[in-house]
PDB file of C-alpha atoms and ligand atoms in Angstrom:
ATOM      1  CA  MET S 664      -0.229   0.445   0.087  1.00 93.00           C
ATOM      2  CA  ARG S 665       1.313   3.090  -1.100  1.00 96.00           C
ATOM      3  CA  VAL S 666       1.101   5.977   2.375  1.00 98.00           C
ATOM      4  CA  THR S 667       1.609   9.179   3.332  1.00 98.00           C
ATOM      5  CA  ILE S 668       1.439  10.336   6.546  1.00 98.00           C
ATOM      6  CA  LEU S 669       1.568  13.396   7.226  1.00 98.00           C
ATOM      7  CA  TYR S 670       2.360  15.770  10.558  1.00 98.00           C
ATOM      8  CA  GLY S 671       0.813  18.439  12.249  1.00 98.00           C
ATOM      9  CA  THR S 672       3.403  20.010  15.118  1.00 98.00           C
ATOM     10  CA  GLU S 673       3.932  23.102  17.277  1.00 97.00           C
ATOM     11  CA  MET S 674       6.676  21.609  19.170  1.00 97.00           C
ATOM     12  CA  GLY S 675       8.592  18.430  16.728  1.00 98.00           C
ATOM     13  CA  THR S 676       6.507  15.744  19.551  1.00 98.00           C
ATOM     14  CA  ALA S 677       4.409  14.937  16.868  1.00 98.00           C
ATOM     15  CA  GLU S 678       6.817  14.572  13.889  1.00 98.00           C
ATOM     16  CA  ARG S 679       9.460  12.199  15.928  1.00 98.00           C
ATOM     17  CA  ALA S 680       5.963  10.184  16.240  1.00 98.00           C
ATOM     18  CA  ALA S 681       4.846  10.039  12.371  1.00 98.00           C
ATOM     19  CA  ALA S 682       8.750   8.902  11.663  1.00 98.00           C
ATOM     20  CA  ALA S 683       8.480   6.347  14.183  1.00 98.00           C
ATOM     21  CA  ILE S 684       5.164   5.202  11.948  1.00 98.00           C
ATOM     22  CA  ALA S 685       7.106   5.703   9.207  1.00 98.00           C
ATOM     23  CA  ASP S 686       9.483   3.585  10.363  1.00 98.00           C
ATOM     24  CA  ALA S 687       7.328   0.494  11.916  1.00 98.00           C
ATOM     25  CA  LEU S 688       5.334   0.666   7.667  1.00 97.00           C
ATOM     26  CA  SER S 689       8.132   1.253   5.505  1.00 96.00           C
ATOM     27  CA  ALA S 690       9.804  -2.537   5.767  1.00 95.00           C
ATOM     28  CA  ASP S 691       5.421  -2.932   4.131  1.00 94.00           C
ATOM     29  CA  HIS S 692       4.637  -0.133   2.644  1.00 96.00           C
ATOM     30  CA  GLU S 693       5.837   2.637   0.755  1.00 97.00           C
ATOM     31  CA  VAL S 694       5.858   5.925   3.286  1.00 98.00           C
ATOM     32  CA  ASP S 695       5.663   9.453   2.033  1.00 97.00           C
ATOM     33  CA  VAL S 696       5.862  11.802   6.085  1.00 98.00           C
ATOM     34  CA  ARG S 697       4.953  15.527   4.775  1.00 97.00           C
ATOM     35  CA  ASP S 698       4.778  18.537   7.450  1.00 98.00           C
ATOM     36  CA  ILE S 699       0.624  19.249   6.881  1.00 97.00           C
ATOM     37  CA  GLY S 700       2.006  22.825   6.843  1.00 94.00           C
ATOM     38  CA  ASP S 701       3.258  22.366   2.991  1.00 94.00           C
ATOM     39  CA  VAL S 702      -0.065  19.902   1.936  1.00 95.00           C
ATOM     40  CA  ASP S 703      -1.743  22.389  -1.387  1.00 92.00           C
ATOM     41  CA  THR S 704      -5.532  20.647  -0.324  1.00 87.00           C
ATOM     42  CA  ASP S 705      -4.649  17.887  -3.953  1.00 85.00           C
ATOM     43  CA  ILE S 706      -4.980  14.821  -2.125  1.00 95.00           C
ATOM     44  CA  ASP S 707      -4.350  11.559  -3.750  1.00 96.00           C
ATOM     45  CA  ILE S 708      -6.819   8.894  -2.505  1.00 97.00           C
ATOM     46  CA  HIS S 709      -5.800   6.631  -3.344  1.00 96.00           C
ATOM     47  CA  ARG S 710      -3.005   6.445  -0.866  1.00 97.00           C
ATOM     48  CA  PHE S 711      -3.592   5.760   3.204  1.00 98.00           C
ATOM     49  CA  HIS S 712      -3.043   8.739   5.003  1.00 98.00           C
ATOM     50  CA  ILE S 713      -2.743   9.018   8.510  1.00 98.00           C
ATOM     51  CA  VAL S 714      -2.310  12.207  10.307  1.00 98.00           C
ATOM     52  CA  VAL S 715      -0.345  12.857  13.416  1.00 98.00           C
ATOM     53  CA  CYS S 716      -1.535  15.327  15.435  1.00 98.00           C
ATOM     54  CA  SER S 717      -1.019  17.969  18.281  1.00 98.00           C
ATOM     55  CA  THR S 718      -3.785  19.450  20.372  1.00 98.00           C
ATOM     56  CA  TYR S 719      -2.870  24.343  21.348  1.00 98.00           C
ATOM     57  CA  GLY S 720      -4.904  26.348  22.460  1.00 95.00           C
ATOM     58  CA  SER S 721      -7.599  25.435  23.671  1.00 94.00           C
ATOM     59  CA  GLY S 722      -8.118  22.519  21.834  1.00 97.00           C
ATOM     60  CA  ASP S 723      -7.193  24.301  18.581  1.00 98.00           C
ATOM     61  CA  LEU S 724      -4.733  22.653  16.034  1.00 98.00           C
ATOM     62  CA  PRO S 725      -1.144  23.711  16.085  1.00 98.00           C
ATOM     63  CA  THR S 726      -0.674  26.855  14.083  1.00 97.00           C
ATOM     64  CA  GLY S 727       1.315  25.296  11.677  1.00 95.00           C
ATOM     65  CA  ALA S 728      -1.996  23.039  10.962  1.00 97.00           C
ATOM     66  CA  GLU S 729      -4.486  25.493  10.036  1.00 97.00           C
ATOM     67  CA  PRO S 730      -3.604  27.081   7.072  1.00 96.00           C
ATOM     68  CA  PHE S 731      -4.519  23.298   5.387  1.00 97.00           C
ATOM     69  CA  PHE S 732      -7.405  23.226   7.209  1.00 96.00           C
ATOM     70  CA  ASP S 733      -8.733  26.511   6.210  1.00 96.00           C
ATOM     71  CA  ARG S 734      -8.056  25.494   2.352  1.00 96.00           C
ATOM     72  CA  LEU S 735      -9.591  22.436   2.849  1.00 96.00           C
ATOM     73  CA  ASP S 736     -13.293  25.346   4.335  1.00 94.00           C
ATOM     74  CA  ASP S 737     -11.874  26.725   0.761  1.00 95.00           C
ATOM     75  CA  ARG S 738     -12.136  23.867  -1.650  1.00 96.00           C
ATOM     76  CA  LEU S 739     -14.461  21.756  -0.358  1.00 96.00           C
ATOM     77  CA  PRO S 740     -12.341  18.887  -2.284  1.00 97.00           C
ATOM     78  CA  ASP S 741     -14.484  16.039  -3.123  1.00 97.00           C
ATOM     79  CA  LEU S 742     -11.962  12.915  -0.468  1.00 98.00           C
ATOM     80  CA  THR S 743     -14.782  10.448  -1.092  1.00 98.00           C
ATOM     81  CA  GLY S 744     -12.168   7.170  -1.899  1.00 97.00           C
ATOM     82  CA  LEU S 745      -9.401   8.590   0.881  1.00 98.00           C
ATOM     83  CA  ARG S 746      -9.033   6.281   4.279  1.00 98.00           C
ATOM     84  CA  PHE S 747      -7.477   7.947   6.677  1.00 98.00           C
ATOM     85  CA  ALA S 748      -6.512   6.402  10.061  1.00 98.00           C
ATOM     86  CA  VAL S 749      -5.588   9.603  13.109  1.00 98.00           C
ATOM     87  CA  PHE S 750      -2.276   9.593  15.086  1.00 98.00           C
ATOM     88  CA  GLY S 751      -3.649  12.339  18.007  1.00 98.00           C
ATOM     89  CA  LEU S 752      -1.735  14.097  20.621  1.00 98.00           C
ATOM     90  CA  GLY S 753      -2.273  15.791  23.472  1.00 98.00           C
ATOM     91  CA  ASP S 754      -1.979  16.528  27.385  1.00 98.00           C
ATOM     92  CA  SER S 755      -4.482  15.157  30.204  1.00 98.00           C
ATOM     93  CA  VAL S 756      -4.111  18.155  31.700  1.00 98.00           C
ATOM     94  CA  TYR S 757      -6.261  19.913  30.086  1.00 98.00           C
ATOM     95  CA  ASP S 758      -8.942  17.868  30.347  1.00 95.00           C
ATOM     96  CA  ASP S 759     -11.637  19.745  28.212  1.00 97.00           C
ATOM     97  CA  THR S 760      -9.747  19.164  25.168  1.00 98.00           C
ATOM     98  CA  PHE S 761      -7.880  16.677  25.440  1.00 98.00           C
ATOM     99  CA  ASN S 762      -6.606  15.622  22.104  1.00 98.00           C
ATOM    100  CA  ARG S 763      -9.268  17.963  20.251  1.00 98.00           C
ATOM    101  CA  GLY S 764      -6.559  18.366  17.564  1.00 98.00           C
ATOM    102  CA  GLY S 765      -7.089  15.193  16.054  1.00 98.00           C
ATOM    103  CA  GLU S 766     -10.343  14.512  16.563  1.00 98.00           C
ATOM    104  CA  ILE S 767     -11.036  17.910  14.462  1.00 98.00           C
ATOM    105  CA  CYS S 768      -8.630  16.579  11.902  1.00 98.00           C
ATOM    106  CA  ALA S 769     -10.404  13.820  11.482  1.00 98.00           C
ATOM    107  CA  GLU S 770     -13.679  15.300  11.572  1.00 98.00           C
ATOM    108  CA  ARG S 771     -12.749  17.777   8.849  1.00 98.00           C
ATOM    109  CA  LEU S 772     -11.235  14.778   7.220  1.00 98.00           C
ATOM    110  CA  THR S 773     -14.451  12.389   6.821  1.00 98.00           C
ATOM    111  CA  ALA S 774     -16.844  15.693   6.622  1.00 98.00           C
ATOM    112  CA  LEU S 775     -15.586  15.636   2.857  1.00 98.00           C
ATOM    113  CA  GLY S 776     -16.382  12.267   2.697  1.00 98.00           C
ATOM    114  CA  GLY S 777     -12.799  10.313   4.088  1.00 98.00           C
ATOM    115  CA  ALA S 778     -13.597   7.047   5.453  1.00 98.00           C
ATOM    116  CA  GLN S 779     -11.338   7.050   9.153  1.00 98.00           C
ATOM    117  CA  ILE S 780      -9.890   3.436   9.703  1.00 97.00           C
ATOM    118  CA  GLY S 781      -8.370   1.613  12.472  1.00 96.00           C
ATOM    119  CA  ASP S 782      -8.185   3.242  16.205  1.00 97.00           C
ATOM    120  CA  HIS S 783      -8.392   6.720  16.852  1.00 98.00           C
ATOM    121  CA  ALA S 784      -5.036   6.748  18.665  1.00 98.00           C
ATOM    122  CA  ARG S 785      -4.519   9.834  21.640  1.00 98.00           C
ATOM    123  CA  HIS S 786      -1.474  10.031  23.194  1.00 98.00           C
ATOM    124  CA  ASP S 787      -1.201  11.514  26.697  1.00 98.00           C
ATOM    125  CA  ALA S 788       1.951  13.135  27.203  1.00 98.00           C
ATOM    126  CA  SER S 789       1.057  12.728  31.094  1.00 98.00           C
ATOM    127  CA  GLY S 790       0.768   9.450  30.005  1.00 98.00           C
ATOM    128  CA  ALA S 791       3.858   6.772  30.473  1.00 98.00           C
ATOM    129  CA  LEU S 792       4.754   6.053  26.861  1.00 98.00           C
ATOM    130  CA  LEU S 793       6.674   8.290  25.057  1.00 98.00           C
ATOM    131  CA  PRO S 794       5.180   9.154  21.662  1.00 98.00           C
ATOM    132  CA  GLN S 795       7.028   7.386  19.397  1.00 98.00           C
ATOM    133  CA  ASP S 796       6.825   3.563  21.270  1.00 98.00           C
ATOM    134  CA  GLN S 797       2.550   4.035  21.401  1.00 98.00           C
ATOM    135  CA  ALA S 798       2.595   5.699  17.532  1.00 98.00           C
ATOM    136  CA  ALA S 799       4.573   2.342  16.498  1.00 98.00           C
ATOM    137  CA  ALA S 800       2.791  -0.360  18.488  1.00 98.00           C
ATOM    138  CA  TRP S 801      -0.274   1.507  16.971  1.00 98.00           C
ATOM    139  CA  ALA S 802       0.661   2.236  13.317  1.00 98.00           C
ATOM    140  CA  ARG S 803       1.485  -1.938  13.360  1.00 97.00           C
ATOM    141  CA  GLY S 804      -1.650  -2.478  14.501  1.00 96.00           C
ATOM    142  CA  LEU S 805      -3.560  -1.153  11.854  1.00 97.00           C
ATOM    143  CA  PRO S 806      -5.241  -3.057   9.495  1.00 93.00           C
ATOM    144  CA  ILE S 807      -3.798  -1.212   6.164  1.00 90.00           C
ATOM    145  CA  GLY S 808      -3.207  -4.933   4.696  1.00 80.00           C
ATOM    146  CA  ALA S 809      -6.457  -5.026   4.764  1.00 81.00           C
ATOM    147  CA  LEU S 810      -6.897  -2.833   2.552  1.00 80.00           C
ATOM    148  CA  THR S 811      -7.150  -2.822  -1.554  1.00 66.00           C
ATOM    149  CA  SER S 812      -3.926  -1.018  -2.982  1.00 56.00           C
ATOM    150  CA  ALA S 813      -4.773   1.093  -5.649  1.00 48.00           C
TER     151      ALA S 813
HETATM  152  C1  FMN X1635      -0.237  26.058  25.102  1.00 53.03           C
HETATM  153  C2  FMN X1635      -0.188  24.644  25.306  1.00 53.03           C
HETATM  154  C3  FMN X1635      -1.511  23.936  24.427  1.00 53.03           C
HETATM  155  C4  FMN X1635      -2.073  23.261  25.506  1.00 53.03           C
HETATM  156  N1  FMN X1635      -3.704  22.993  24.276  1.00 53.03           N
HETATM  157  C5  FMN X1635      -3.720  21.488  24.581  1.00 53.03           C
HETATM  158  C6  FMN X1635      -5.071  20.914  24.717  1.00 53.03           C
HETATM  159  O1  FMN X1635      -5.447  22.266  24.433  1.00 53.03           O
HETATM  160  N2  FMN X1635      -5.481  19.774  24.837  1.00 53.03           N
HETATM  161  C7  FMN X1635      -4.421  19.561  24.395  1.00 53.03           C
HETATM  162  O2  FMN X1635      -4.701  17.438  25.367  1.00 53.03           O
HETATM  163  N3  FMN X1635      -3.725  18.595  24.695  1.00 53.03           N
HETATM  164  C8  FMN X1635      -2.926  20.729  24.791  1.00 53.03           C
HETATM  165  N4  FMN X1635      -1.571  20.425  25.107  1.00 53.03           N
HETATM  166  C9  FMN X1635       0.033  19.433  24.716  1.00 53.03           C
HETATM  167  C10 FMN X1635       0.183  19.447  24.018  1.00 53.03           C
HETATM  168  O3  FMN X1635      -0.214  19.048  22.764  1.00 53.03           O
HETATM  169  C11 FMN X1635       1.178  18.179  23.598  1.00 53.03           C
HETATM  170  O4  FMN X1635       2.205  18.285  24.611  1.00 53.03           O
HETATM  171  C12 FMN X1635       1.432  17.531  22.364  1.00 53.03           C
HETATM  172  O5  FMN X1635       2.582  15.947  22.820  1.00 53.03           O
HETATM  173  C13 FMN X1635       2.549  18.604  21.228  1.00 53.03           C
HETATM  174  O6  FMN X1635       2.695  18.002  20.759  1.00 53.03           O
HETATM  175  P1  FMN X1635       3.725  18.523  19.415  1.00 53.03           P
HETATM  176  O7  FMN X1635       5.562  18.775  20.338  1.00 53.03           O
HETATM  177  O8  FMN X1635       3.748  17.984  18.374  1.00 53.03           O
HETATM  178  O9  FMN X1635       2.971  20.114  19.105  1.00 53.03           O
HETATM  179  C14 FMN X1635      -1.049  22.345  25.316  1.00 53.03           C
HETATM  180  C15 FMN X1635       0.256  21.648  25.275  1.00 53.03           C
HETATM  181  C16 FMN X1635       1.235  23.599  25.042  1.00 53.03           C
HETATM  182  C17 FMN X1635       2.066  24.714  25.623  1.00 53.03           C
END
Protein backbone atom coordinates (compact mmCIF):
# COMPACT_ATOMS: atom_id res chain seq x y z
CA MET A 1 0.00 0.00 0.00
CA ARG A 2 1.19 3.53 -0.66
CA VAL A 3 1.02 5.52 2.57
CA THR A 4 1.27 9.27 3.22
CA ILE A 5 1.89 10.42 6.78
CA LEU A 6 0.95 14.05 7.45
CA TYR A 7 2.07 15.59 10.73
CA GLY A 8 0.88 18.76 12.43
CA THR A 9 3.13 19.92 15.24
CA GLU A 10 4.11 22.93 17.30
CA MET A 11 7.13 21.58 19.18
CA GLY A 12 8.15 18.50 17.18
CA THR A 13 6.56 15.65 19.14
CA ALA A 14 4.11 14.78 16.38
CA GLU A 15 6.94 14.85 13.83
CA ARG A 16 8.88 12.32 15.91
CA ALA A 17 5.78 10.14 16.26
CA ALA A 18 5.29 10.36 12.47
CA ALA A 19 8.88 9.19 11.95
CA ALA A 20 8.29 6.23 14.28
CA ILE A 21 5.15 5.31 12.32
CA ALA A 22 7.11 5.52 9.06
CA ASP A 23 9.80 3.23 10.49
CA ALA A 24 7.16 0.74 11.62
CA LEU A 25 5.48 0.62 8.21
CA SER A 26 8.27 1.08 5.70
CA ALA A 27 9.27 -2.58 5.50
CA ASP A 28 5.84 -3.45 4.07
CA HIS A 29 4.63 -0.20 2.51
CA GLU A 30 5.90 2.70 0.42
CA VAL A 31 5.78 5.57 2.91
CA ASP A 32 5.97 9.33 2.38
CA VAL A 33 6.14 11.70 5.41
CA ARG A 34 5.16 15.36 5.07
CA ASP A 35 4.52 18.39 7.24
CA ILE A 36 0.80 19.09 6.84
CA GLY A 37 1.66 22.77 6.56
CA ASP A 38 3.41 22.06 3.25
CA VAL A 39 0.49 20.18 1.72
CA ASP A 40 -2.00 21.70 -0.71
CA THR A 41 -5.51 20.27 -1.09
CA ASP A 42 -4.59 17.97 -3.99
CA ILE A 43 -4.79 14.87 -1.82
CA ASP A 44 -4.19 11.57 -3.62
CA ILE A 45 -7.16 9.58 -2.35
CA HIS A 46 -5.55 6.35 -3.59
CA ARG A 47 -2.87 6.62 -0.92
CA PHE A 48 -3.69 5.61 2.65
CA HIS A 49 -3.22 8.73 4.80
CA ILE A 50 -2.14 8.83 8.42
CA VAL A 51 -2.60 12.15 10.20
CA VAL A 52 -0.45 12.71 13.29
CA CYS A 53 -1.52 15.90 15.01
CA SER A 54 -1.10 17.60 18.37
CA THR A 55 -3.41 20.04 20.16
CA TYR A 56 -2.80 23.67 21.13
CA GLY A 57 -4.54 26.74 22.44
CA SER A 58 -7.94 25.76 23.78
CA GLY A 59 -8.31 22.50 21.92
CA ASP A 60 -7.12 23.91 18.61
CA LEU A 61 -4.92 22.68 15.79
CA PRO A 62 -1.22 23.53 15.89
CA THR A 63 -0.64 26.85 14.10
CA GLY A 64 1.17 25.21 11.20
CA ALA A 65 -1.73 22.84 10.48
CA GLU A 66 -4.41 25.53 10.29
CA PRO A 67 -3.69 26.76 6.72
CA PHE A 68 -4.17 23.23 5.34
CA PHE A 69 -7.63 22.95 6.90
CA ASP A 70 -8.48 26.53 5.92
CA ARG A 71 -7.68 25.60 2.30
CA LEU A 72 -9.88 22.51 2.61
CA ASP A 73 -12.70 24.72 3.90
CA ASP A 74 -12.25 27.11 0.97
CA ARG A 75 -12.08 24.49 -1.78
CA LEU A 76 -14.15 21.65 -0.30
CA PRO A 77 -12.47 18.88 -2.34
CA ASP A 78 -14.41 15.64 -2.64
CA LEU A 79 -12.39 13.14 -0.60
CA THR A 80 -14.72 10.21 -1.23
CA GLY A 81 -12.54 7.12 -1.45
CA LEU A 82 -9.85 8.49 0.87
CA ARG A 83 -9.02 6.15 3.74
CA PHE A 84 -7.18 7.63 6.68
CA ALA A 85 -6.16 6.97 10.27
CA VAL A 86 -5.43 9.47 13.05
CA PHE A 87 -2.80 9.48 15.78
CA GLY A 88 -3.62 12.47 17.99
CA LEU A 89 -1.42 14.02 20.65
CA GLY A 90 -2.47 16.00 23.68
CA ASP A 91 -2.17 16.22 27.43
CA SER A 92 -4.86 15.10 29.84
CA VAL A 93 -4.20 18.10 32.08
CA TYR A 94 -6.30 19.89 29.45
CA ASP A 95 -9.36 18.04 30.59
CA ASP A 96 -12.04 19.60 28.38
CA THR A 97 -9.98 19.77 25.22
CA PHE A 98 -7.89 16.61 25.54
CA ASN A 99 -6.66 15.54 22.09
CA ARG A 100 -9.04 17.80 20.18
CA GLY A 101 -6.43 18.46 17.47
CA GLY A 102 -6.52 14.92 16.09
CA GLU A 103 -10.29 14.82 16.51
CA ILE A 104 -10.66 18.00 14.47
CA CYS A 105 -8.56 16.44 11.70
CA ALA A 106 -10.78 13.35 11.66
CA GLU A 107 -13.98 15.42 11.64
CA ARG A 108 -12.83 17.63 8.77
CA LEU A 109 -11.62 14.76 6.55
CA THR A 110 -14.76 12.72 7.26
CA ALA A 111 -16.98 15.71 6.41
CA LEU A 112 -15.37 15.81 2.95
CA GLY A 113 -16.05 12.12 2.30
CA GLY A 114 -12.98 10.41 3.80
CA ALA A 115 -13.35 7.20 5.83
CA GLN A 116 -11.45 6.77 9.08
CA ILE A 117 -9.81 3.36 9.48
CA GLY A 118 -8.62 1.68 12.68
CA ASP A 119 -8.59 2.99 16.24
CA HIS A 120 -8.33 6.73 16.78
CA ALA A 121 -5.15 6.95 18.87
CA ARG A 122 -4.78 9.57 21.60
CA HIS A 123 -1.33 10.05 23.11
CA ASP A 124 -1.27 11.64 26.57
CA ALA A 125 1.84 13.70 27.35
CA SER A 126 1.05 13.17 31.07
CA GLY A 127 0.92 9.41 30.62
CA ALA A 128 3.67 6.83 30.87
CA LEU A 129 4.04 5.96 27.18
CA LEU A 130 6.56 7.65 24.94
CA PRO A 131 4.80 9.01 21.84
CA GLN A 132 7.18 7.19 19.50
CA ASP A 133 6.57 3.85 21.23
CA GLN A 134 2.79 4.24 21.29
CA ALA A 135 2.79 5.42 17.67
CA ALA A 136 4.90 2.51 16.39
CA ALA A 137 2.77 -0.09 18.21
CA TRP A 138 -0.45 1.56 16.98
CA ALA A 139 0.81 1.69 13.39
CA ARG A 140 1.68 -2.00 13.42
CA GLY A 141 -1.93 -2.72 14.44
CA LEU A 142 -3.53 -0.72 11.63
CA PRO A 143 -5.48 -2.89 9.17
CA ILE A 144 -3.60 -1.47 6.17
CA GLY A 145 -2.86 -4.89 4.74
CA ALA A 146 -6.57 -5.58 4.46
CA LEU A 147 -7.12 -2.49 2.28
CA THR A 148 -7.03 -2.88 -1.46
CA SER A 149 -3.98 -1.21 -2.91
CA ALA A 150 -4.62 1.21 -5.74
C1 LIG B 1 0.27 26.12 25.20
C2 LIG B 1 -0.16 24.69 25.10
C3 LIG B 1 -1.52 24.40 24.91
C4 LIG B 1 -1.95 23.07 24.84
N1 LIG B 1 -3.30 22.81 24.72
C5 LIG B 1 -3.71 21.53 24.74
C6 LIG B 1 -5.11 21.24 24.69
O1 LIG B 1 -5.96 22.11 24.64
N2 LIG B 1 -5.47 19.91 24.70
C7 LIG B 1 -4.57 18.89 24.77
O2 LIG B 1 -4.97 17.73 24.79
N3 LIG B 1 -3.24 19.16 24.80
C8 LIG B 1 -2.77 20.43 24.79
N4 LIG B 1 -1.44 20.69 24.84
C9 LIG B 1 -0.48 19.56 24.91
C10 LIG B 1 0.21 19.21 23.58
O3 LIG B 1 -0.75 18.90 22.56
C11 LIG B 1 1.12 17.99 23.80
O4 LIG B 1 2.17 18.36 24.68
C12 LIG B 1 1.68 17.43 22.52
O5 LIG B 1 2.43 16.26 22.79
C13 LIG B 1 2.60 18.43 21.82
O6 LIG B 1 2.93 17.92 20.54
P1 LIG B 1 3.83 18.76 19.50
O7 LIG B 1 5.21 18.90 20.12
O8 LIG B 1 3.88 17.91 18.27
O9 LIG B 1 3.18 20.03 19.22
C14 LIG B 1 -0.99 22.00 24.91
C15 LIG B 1 0.37 22.31 25.08
C16 LIG B 1 0.78 23.63 25.17
C17 LIG B 1 2.25 23.91 25.38
